[in-house]
Amino acid sequence: MFLENTVNHKEQFGWIEVICGSMFSGKTEELIRRLKRAQFAKQKVEIFKPSVDTRYDEAMVVSHNRNEIRSTPVPAAANIAILAQGCDVVGIDEAQFFDDEIVKICNDLANSGIRVIVAGLDMDFKGNPFGPMPALMATAEYVTKVHAVCTRTGNLAHYSFRKADSDNLVLLGETEEYEPLSRAAYYKAMRENIDVKDAQQLSEGKKNSQK
């Protein structure tokens, strides 16, 4: 359970909070909740997201439940350092899409007295650690791992299984392209994909040999 830090005004340092998990686990929902609470407390809040993320809106951070909060799309992590000066709280969504510099920038912001809240996928569709997220989780004071519900077993899910036929690391999508799976369901689905590809390659090889 996440417990918000008690502010010690004598210590002029902030901290980093990371919210991570699979797709459809409520990461952005939790990010918006924390940021809106800070806004309600009259704190100066700035929210950023990668400009590549245009699924719901170009300027808003929007959860799957359609909760939203205004943000500033930026092409690179370096832009955040420039735009976040003078803030009390900085929120960053879809952090996995940023370059590795996001780690240094988040730490620099925290060291300057800013509360930094970061949300992102901890693993890509292949089940590997995603971009800068492992380093962010390692340097954060607080890490909250949220889970979706597996669409095939009903158990807790923390894998994002890609249904779309694409090997690109970055592929924006929703339920048509992805589904959250438990470890067992994900392993089974990946094995089935491998078997299908092996069968297709075998079939193509036979066709070529007959030509």
mmCIF file of C-alpha atoms in Angstrom:
data_model
loop_
_atom_site.group_PDB
_atom_site.id
_atom_site.type_symbol
_atom_site.label_atom_id
_atom_site.label_comp_id
_atom_site.label_asym_id
_atom_site.label_seq_id
_atom_site.Cartn_x
_atom_site.Cartn_y
_atom_site.Cartn_z
ATOM 1 C CA MET A 1 0.000 0.000 0.000
ATOM 2 C CA PHE A 2 1.319 3.448 -0.893
ATOM 3 C CA LEU A 3 1.729 5.907 1.967
ATOM 4 C CA GLU A 4 2.306 9.520 1.030
ATOM 5 C CA ASN A 5 5.411 11.054 2.529
ATOM 6 C CA THR A 6 5.175 13.492 5.404
ATOM 7 C CA VAL A 7 6.711 16.740 4.209
ATOM 8 C CA ASN A 8 9.693 17.891 6.240
ATOM 9 C CA HIS A 9 10.293 21.500 5.245
ATOM 10 C CA LYS A 10 13.775 21.433 6.763
ATOM 11 C CA GLU A 11 14.791 18.778 4.256
ATOM 12 C CA GLN A 12 14.672 20.407 0.833
ATOM 13 C CA PHE A 13 14.373 17.189 -1.124
ATOM 14 C CA GLY A 14 11.488 15.567 -2.926
ATOM 15 C CA TRP A 15 11.032 11.924 -3.807
ATOM 16 C CA ILE A 16 10.061 9.573 -6.645
ATOM 17 C CA GLU A 17 6.967 7.378 -6.796
ATOM 18 C CA VAL A 18 6.647 4.728 -9.521
ATOM 19 C CA ILE A 19 3.335 3.143 -10.492
ATOM 20 C CA CYS A 20 3.922 0.119 -12.727
ATOM 21 C CA GLY A 21 2.185 -2.959 -14.086
ATOM 22 C CA SER A 22 0.690 -4.446 -17.232
ATOM 23 C CA MET A 23 -1.758 -2.848 -19.606
ATOM 24 C CA PHE A 24 -5.295 -2.436 -18.202
ATOM 25 C CA SER A 25 -4.007 -2.588 -14.613
ATOM 26 C CA GLY A 26 -5.013 0.959 -13.631
ATOM 27 C CA LYS A 27 -1.601 2.679 -13.715
ATOM 28 C CA THR A 28 -2.846 5.888 -15.322
ATOM 29 C CA GLU A 29 -5.969 5.836 -13.157
ATOM 30 C CA GLU A 30 -3.796 5.831 -10.029
ATOM 31 C CA LEU A 31 -1.501 8.505 -11.458
ATOM 32 C CA ILE A 32 -4.467 10.805 -12.155
ATOM 33 C CA ARG A 33 -5.883 10.178 -8.668
ATOM 34 C CA ARG A 34 -2.652 11.248 -6.955
ATOM 35 C CA LEU A 35 -2.201 14.284 -9.194
ATOM 36 C CA LYS A 36 -5.770 15.512 -8.707
ATOM 37 C CA ARG A 37 -5.362 15.242 -4.944
ATOM 38 C CA ALA A 38 -2.267 17.428 -5.190
ATOM 39 C CA GLN A 39 -4.158 19.943 -7.342
ATOM 40 C CA PHE A 40 -6.985 20.019 -4.813
ATOM 41 C CA ALA A 41 -4.399 20.888 -2.156
ATOM 42 C CA LYS A 42 -3.419 23.939 -4.270
ATOM 43 C CA GLN A 43 -0.007 22.516 -5.109
ATOM 44 C CA LYS A 44 1.567 23.499 -8.415
ATOM 45 C CA VAL A 45 1.324 20.406 -10.602
ATOM 46 C CA GLU A 46 2.696 19.740 -14.077
ATOM 47 C CA ILE A 47 1.975 16.558 -16.021
ATOM 48 C CA PHE A 48 3.946 15.229 -18.974
ATOM 49 C CA LYS A 49 3.561 12.403 -21.436
ATOM 50 C CA PRO A 50 5.529 11.297 -24.532
ATOM 51 C CA SER A 51 4.250 13.010 -27.664
ATOM 52 C CA VAL A 52 4.077 9.609 -29.382
ATOM 53 C CA ASP A 53 1.104 8.677 -27.168
ATOM 54 C CA THR A 54 -1.943 10.004 -29.032
ATOM 55 C CA ARG A 55 -4.369 7.130 -28.392
ATOM 56 C CA TYR A 56 -7.126 9.080 -26.646
ATOM 57 C CA ASP A 57 -6.049 12.694 -26.902
ATOM 58 C CA GLU A 58 -2.994 14.641 -28.003
ATOM 59 C CA ALA A 59 -2.815 16.817 -24.879
ATOM 60 C CA MET A 60 -4.685 14.950 -22.141
ATOM 61 C CA VAL A 61 -3.541 11.997 -20.077
ATOM 62 C CA VAL A 62 -6.547 9.671 -20.268
ATOM 63 C CA SER A 63 -7.110 6.394 -18.435
ATOM 64 C CA HIS A 64 -8.953 3.413 -19.914
ATOM 65 C CA ASN A 65 -11.912 4.480 -17.742
ATOM 66 C CA ARG A 66 -11.820 7.861 -19.503
ATOM 67 C CA ASN A 67 -10.674 9.822 -16.465
ATOM 68 C CA GLU A 68 -8.400 12.570 -17.688
ATOM 69 C CA ILE A 69 -6.055 15.356 -16.684
ATOM 70 C CA ARG A 70 -4.376 17.989 -18.827
ATOM 71 C CA SER A 71 -0.756 17.316 -19.711
ATOM 72 C CA THR A 72 2.099 18.607 -21.832
ATOM 73 C CA PRO A 73 3.240 16.188 -24.575
ATOM 74 C CA VAL A 74 7.036 16.230 -24.956
ATOM 75 C CA PRO A 75 9.251 14.539 -27.570
ATOM 76 C CA ALA A 76 12.104 13.755 -25.164
ATOM 77 C CA ALA A 77 12.850 13.579 -21.447
ATOM 78 C CA ALA A 78 15.092 16.648 -21.627
ATOM 79 C CA ASN A 79 12.041 18.848 -22.217
ATOM 80 C CA ILE A 80 10.625 17.897 -18.818
ATOM 81 C CA ALA A 81 13.584 19.370 -16.934
ATOM 82 C CA ILE A 82 13.009 22.732 -18.610
ATOM 83 C CA LEU A 83 9.232 22.860 -18.153
ATOM 84 C CA ALA A 84 9.027 21.504 -14.592
ATOM 85 C CA GLN A 85 10.879 24.299 -12.830
ATOM 86 C CA GLY A 86 8.994 25.812 -9.901
ATOM 87 C CA CYS A 87 6.583 22.893 -9.516
ATOM 88 C CA ASP A 88 5.603 21.110 -6.320
ATOM 89 C CA VAL A 89 4.565 17.906 -8.093
ATOM 90 C CA VAL A 90 5.495 16.470 -11.486
ATOM 91 C CA GLY A 91 3.546 13.602 -13.057
ATOM 92 C CA ILE A 92 4.878 11.530 -15.960
ATOM 93 C CA ASP A 93 2.754 8.994 -17.822
ATOM 94 C CA GLU A 94 3.922 6.180 -20.154
ATOM 95 C CA ALA A 95 7.485 6.591 -18.909
ATOM 96 C CA GLN A 96 8.622 3.437 -20.713
ATOM 97 C CA PHE A 97 8.501 5.364 -24.012
ATOM 98 C CA PHE A 98 11.059 7.936 -22.881
ATOM 99 C CA ASP A 99 14.810 7.669 -23.387
ATOM 100 C CA ASP A 100 17.126 6.652 -20.532
ATOM 101 C CA GLU A 101 17.713 10.303 -19.620
ATOM 102 C CA ILE A 102 14.332 10.233 -17.861
ATOM 103 C CA VAL A 103 16.027 8.496 -14.919
ATOM 104 C CA LYS A 104 18.507 11.333 -14.336
ATOM 105 C CA ILE A 105 15.835 13.967 -14.842
ATOM 106 C CA CYS A 106 13.476 12.382 -12.306
ATOM 107 C CA ASN A 107 16.296 12.183 -9.766
ATOM 108 C CA ASP A 108 17.352 15.780 -10.458
ATOM 109 C CA LEU A 109 13.773 16.955 -9.945
ATOM 110 C CA ALA A 110 13.459 15.001 -6.698
ATOM 111 C CA ASN A 111 16.795 16.373 -5.497
ATOM 112 C CA SER A 112 15.499 19.899 -6.122
ATOM 113 C CA GLY A 113 12.526 19.334 -3.798
ATOM 114 C CA ILE A 114 9.865 18.114 -6.252
ATOM 115 C CA ARG A 115 7.570 15.137 -5.728
ATOM 116 C CA VAL A 116 7.820 13.062 -8.910
ATOM 117 C CA ILE A 117 5.100 10.531 -9.785
ATOM 118 C CA VAL A 118 5.853 8.210 -12.699
ATOM 119 C CA ALA A 119 3.576 5.633 -14.344
ATOM 120 C CA GLY A 120 4.564 3.086 -16.958
ATOM 121 C CA LEU A 121 4.694 -0.495 -18.185
ATOM 122 C CA ASP A 122 7.335 -2.491 -16.336
ATOM 123 C CA MET A 123 7.529 -5.144 -19.085
ATOM 124 C CA ASP A 124 7.155 -5.095 -22.862
ATOM 125 C CA PHE A 125 5.032 -7.548 -24.867
ATOM 126 C CA LYS A 126 7.901 -10.069 -24.842
ATOM 127 C CA GLY A 127 8.023 -10.086 -21.045
ATOM 128 C CA ASN A 128 11.299 -8.139 -20.848
ATOM 129 C CA PRO A 129 11.957 -5.087 -18.619
ATOM 130 C CA PHE A 130 10.748 -2.045 -20.571
ATOM 131 C CA GLY A 131 13.135 0.815 -21.325
ATOM 132 C CA PRO A 132 14.058 3.022 -18.342
ATOM 133 C CA MET A 133 11.424 1.540 -16.016
ATOM 134 C CA PRO A 134 13.763 -0.859 -14.114
ATOM 135 C CA ALA A 135 16.166 1.984 -13.281
ATOM 136 C CA LEU A 136 13.289 4.238 -12.240
ATOM 137 C CA MET A 137 11.919 1.529 -9.962
ATOM 138 C CA ALA A 138 15.363 1.000 -8.434
ATOM 139 C CA THR A 139 15.902 4.680 -7.605
ATOM 140 C CA ALA A 140 12.343 5.451 -6.455
ATOM 141 C CA GLU A 141 11.404 5.751 -2.788
ATOM 142 C CA TYR A 142 8.003 4.201 -3.471
ATOM 143 C CA VAL A 143 7.023 1.551 -6.026
ATOM 144 C CA THR A 144 3.403 0.508 -6.481
ATOM 145 C CA LYS A 145 2.827 -2.519 -8.705
ATOM 146 C CA VAL A 146 -0.768 -2.775 -9.863
ATOM 147 C CA HIS A 147 -2.342 -5.759 -11.590
ATOM 148 C CA ALA A 148 -5.002 -6.350 -14.197
ATOM 149 C CA VAL A 149 -7.287 -9.388 -14.311
ATOM 150 C CA CYS A 150 -6.276 -12.160 -16.703
ATOM 151 C CA THR A 151 -8.805 -12.395 -19.533
ATOM 152 C CA ARG A 152 -8.319 -16.179 -19.786
ATOM 153 C CA THR A 153 -8.041 -17.390 -16.193
ATOM 154 C CA GLY A 154 -9.459 -14.648 -13.987
ATOM 155 C CA ASN A 155 -6.263 -14.596 -11.931
ATOM 156 C CA LEU A 156 -4.090 -11.535 -11.374
ATOM 157 C CA ALA A 157 -2.350 -10.506 -14.600
ATOM 158 C CA HIS A 158 0.956 -8.706 -14.986
ATOM 159 C CA TYR A 159 1.869 -9.576 -18.591
ATOM 160 C CA SER A 160 0.743 -7.558 -21.635
ATOM 161 C CA PHE A 161 0.165 -10.121 -24.390
ATOM 162 C CA ARG A 162 0.170 -8.694 -27.896
ATOM 163 C CA LYS A 163 -2.517 -10.131 -30.155
ATOM 164 C CA ALA A 164 -1.517 -7.992 -33.145
ATOM 165 C CA ASP A 165 0.995 -9.480 -35.581
ATOM 166 C CA SER A 166 3.860 -7.041 -35.105
ATOM 167 C CA ASP A 167 7.355 -7.298 -33.645
ATOM 168 C CA ASN A 168 7.798 -3.535 -33.187
ATOM 169 C CA LEU A 169 8.690 -2.729 -29.585
ATOM 170 C CA VAL A 170 6.370 0.287 -29.579
ATOM 171 C CA LEU A 171 2.856 -0.419 -30.815
ATOM 172 C CA LEU A 172 0.098 1.741 -29.386
ATOM 173 C CA GLY A 173 -3.120 -0.145 -28.909
ATOM 174 C CA GLU A 174 -6.073 -1.137 -26.788
ATOM 175 C CA THR A 175 -8.071 -4.348 -26.289
ATOM 176 C CA GLU A 176 -7.924 -5.139 -30.009
ATOM 177 C CA GLU A 177 -4.113 -5.344 -29.875
ATOM 178 C CA TYR A 178 -3.411 -6.423 -26.284
ATOM 179 C CA GLU A 179 -4.818 -8.458 -23.438
ATOM 180 C CA PRO A 180 -3.584 -8.828 -19.846
ATOM 181 C CA LEU A 181 -2.546 -12.366 -18.922
ATOM 182 C CA SER A 182 -1.334 -14.227 -15.865
ATOM 183 C CA ARG A 183 2.055 -15.927 -15.965
ATOM 184 C CA ALA A 184 0.569 -19.320 -16.865
ATOM 185 C CA ALA A 185 -1.757 -17.935 -19.546
ATOM 186 C CA TYR A 186 1.020 -15.778 -21.023
ATOM 187 C CA TYR A 187 3.444 -18.710 -21.233
ATOM 188 C CA LYS A 188 0.802 -20.856 -22.932
ATOM 189 C CA ALA A 189 -0.105 -18.082 -25.402
ATOM 190 C CA MET A 190 3.541 -17.492 -26.318
ATOM 191 C CA ARG A 191 4.092 -21.219 -26.887
ATOM 192 C CA GLU A 192 1.034 -21.325 -29.146
ATOM 193 C CA ASN A 193 2.408 -18.389 -31.153
ATOM 194 C CA ILE A 194 5.737 -20.150 -31.597
ATOM 195 C CA ASP A 195 3.995 -23.348 -32.723
ATOM 196 C CA VAL A 196 1.915 -21.416 -35.272
ATOM 197 C CA LYS A 197 4.983 -19.650 -36.683
ATOM 198 C CA ASP A 198 6.905 -22.943 -36.869
ATOM 199 C CA ALA A 199 4.003 -24.514 -38.758
ATOM 200 C CA GLN A 200 3.856 -21.567 -41.166
ATOM 201 C CA GLN A 201 7.601 -21.732 -41.834
ATOM 202 C CA LEU A 202 7.386 -25.490 -42.422
ATOM 203 C CA SER A 203 4.512 -24.988 -44.850
ATOM 204 C CA GLU A 204 6.364 -22.249 -46.730
ATOM 205 C CA GLY A 205 9.471 -24.425 -46.900
ATOM 206 C CA LYS A 206 7.511 -27.255 -48.478
ATOM 207 C CA LYS A 207 5.977 -24.908 -51.042
ATOM 208 C CA ASN A 208 9.383 -23.523 -51.993
ATOM 209 C CA SER A 209 10.879 -27.002 -52.368
ATOM 210 C CA GLN A 210 8.085 -27.966 -54.785
ATOM 211 C CA LYS A 211 8.782 -25.044 -57.100
#
